[in-house]
Amino acid sequence: MATSKIVRIALDWTPNTNHTGMYVANANKWYEAAGLEVKFVVPTENSTPARMLAAGEVEIAIAPSESAISFATTDTKNTIAAVAAILQRSTSAICTLQSSGIASPKGLENKRYASYSGRFEDCIVQQMVKNDGGDGSKVQFHGLEGHGYGDDIQESSSVVATYLKTGKSDSTWIFKHWEGILAGTDTLNYFDLEHYKVPYGYSPVMLVMIPGTSSANDAAWLARFLEATARGYVFADAHPDEAARYVNLFVCGCMFGCGYMCGCWWVGGADVFCIRVLHHSNEQECMIRIIWPTTRLVCTITVFCSCSYQTLQMTLQLFLAG
């Protein structure tokens, strides 16, 4: 039996619905049928997906479209190309709280903007303000701690909740269909880039190295990967409820860089919580009785890692809506 091609994918953010098609394809073993062993890698604060790709740490990077532009204009040793868009259009936007009174980009003059410190990010925001008739140089940019996903922000689940609603900033850049929903309906103003004449285009996109996918063998595995992935997204479009259950396996718990997935669900009413950790063919479950009221659940679970042939103890921390 031929050895499967290992394909490591650096996600652009924490696991979320943008990645649904890949989770569906993986759960239904369509990648396996294509001779691929796919591993999802959650980015760290120390490296972006594109940099992980350039360093040879992954085969595919999910990243903003401007990551490809950035490498094309600064890195002469590494050529990165976008091979697919995972969304039909950009679903991100600059946002403010409706209660802030900032109703358009022009209103960001002399206001704070919580930045992820992307190479083009601040310039994009400045141009939006200019296109709206304002002075982009007057926007007060400041960085997000840990790119906005440190422990304190994970607890509140959103940069909006941690920065905007606490008064640490006045605006930021979010995915409308993810953090916008977490923030609650009718609480945010959205400033779409295209509406203010910034042709942002598709984002996020799938990036690969060139060379690195130029040989016949490399082109073959990439074609198989894209075919299986497309099948996953078509399935998700036709069966959204079932696809959401696959996403839930990743999102409700956590995912580890070694290929671990953690799924969580209630059993026995509203006081017993089941946590299952999966690693390839190995799995381990533990049942925890919840004593209400609580919002944080911390437990330790032991699982055998078939990559390192070690038994690992993992401490999982989850935040419950109770």
Short mmCIF file of N, CA, C and O in Angstrom, two decimals, residues 111-115 121-123 125-126 136-137 139-143:
data_model
loop_
_atom_site.label_atom_id
_atom_site.label_comp_id
_atom_site.label_asym_id
_atom_site.label_seq_id
_atom_site.Cartn_x
_atom_site.Cartn_y
_atom_site.Cartn_z
N LYS A 111 -9.62 58.63 16.19
CA LYS A 111 -10.13 57.50 16.95
C LYS A 111 -9.12 56.36 16.88
O LYS A 111 -8.26 56.29 16.00
N ARG A 112 -9.23 55.43 17.81
CA ARG A 112 -8.28 54.32 17.91
C ARG A 112 -8.71 53.15 17.02
O ARG A 112 -9.89 52.87 16.87
N TYR A 113 -7.71 52.49 16.45
CA TYR A 113 -7.94 51.30 15.64
C TYR A 113 -7.05 50.18 16.15
O TYR A 113 -5.81 50.33 16.21
N ALA A 114 -7.63 49.05 16.56
CA ALA A 114 -6.87 47.90 17.07
C ALA A 114 -6.37 47.08 15.89
O ALA A 114 -7.14 46.42 15.20
N SER A 115 -5.06 47.11 15.67
CA SER A 115 -4.46 46.56 14.46
C SER A 115 -3.79 45.21 14.72
O SER A 115 -3.19 44.98 15.77
N GLU A 121 -2.26 46.49 6.37
CA GLU A 121 -3.51 46.73 7.09
C GLU A 121 -3.76 48.20 7.39
O GLU A 121 -4.82 48.75 7.04
N ASP A 122 -2.82 48.84 8.04
CA ASP A 122 -3.04 50.23 8.43
C ASP A 122 -3.22 51.14 7.20
O ASP A 122 -4.03 52.07 7.22
N CYS A 123 -2.47 50.84 6.13
CA CYS A 123 -2.60 51.63 4.90
C CYS A 123 -3.99 51.46 4.29
O CYS A 123 -4.56 52.42 3.74
N VAL A 125 -6.77 50.83 5.93
CA VAL A 125 -7.71 51.60 6.75
C VAL A 125 -7.58 53.09 6.44
O VAL A 125 -8.59 53.80 6.30
N GLN A 126 -6.36 53.58 6.32
CA GLN A 126 -6.15 54.99 6.01
C GLN A 126 -6.78 55.35 4.67
O GLN A 126 -7.38 56.42 4.52
N GLY A 136 -6.91 60.06 6.67
CA GLY A 136 -6.47 58.77 7.20
C GLY A 136 -5.28 58.86 8.13
O GLY A 136 -5.08 57.99 8.97
N SER A 137 -4.49 59.92 8.00
CA SER A 137 -3.31 60.06 8.85
C SER A 137 -3.67 60.33 10.31
O SER A 137 -2.82 60.23 11.20
N VAL A 139 -5.94 58.61 12.03
CA VAL A 139 -6.36 57.39 12.74
C VAL A 139 -5.27 56.99 13.72
O VAL A 139 -4.08 57.00 13.39
N GLN A 140 -5.64 56.65 14.94
CA GLN A 140 -4.68 56.29 15.98
C GLN A 140 -4.55 54.77 16.03
O GLN A 140 -5.37 54.07 16.62
N PHE A 141 -3.51 54.23 15.41
CA PHE A 141 -3.30 52.78 15.34
C PHE A 141 -2.57 52.28 16.58
O PHE A 141 -1.61 52.90 17.04
N HIS A 142 -3.01 51.14 17.08
CA HIS A 142 -2.29 50.46 18.17
C HIS A 142 -2.43 48.96 17.96
O HIS A 142 -3.41 48.48 17.40
N GLY A 143 -1.43 48.21 18.40
CA GLY A 143 -1.42 46.78 18.19
C GLY A 143 -2.29 46.02 19.17
O GLY A 143 -2.55 46.47 20.28
#
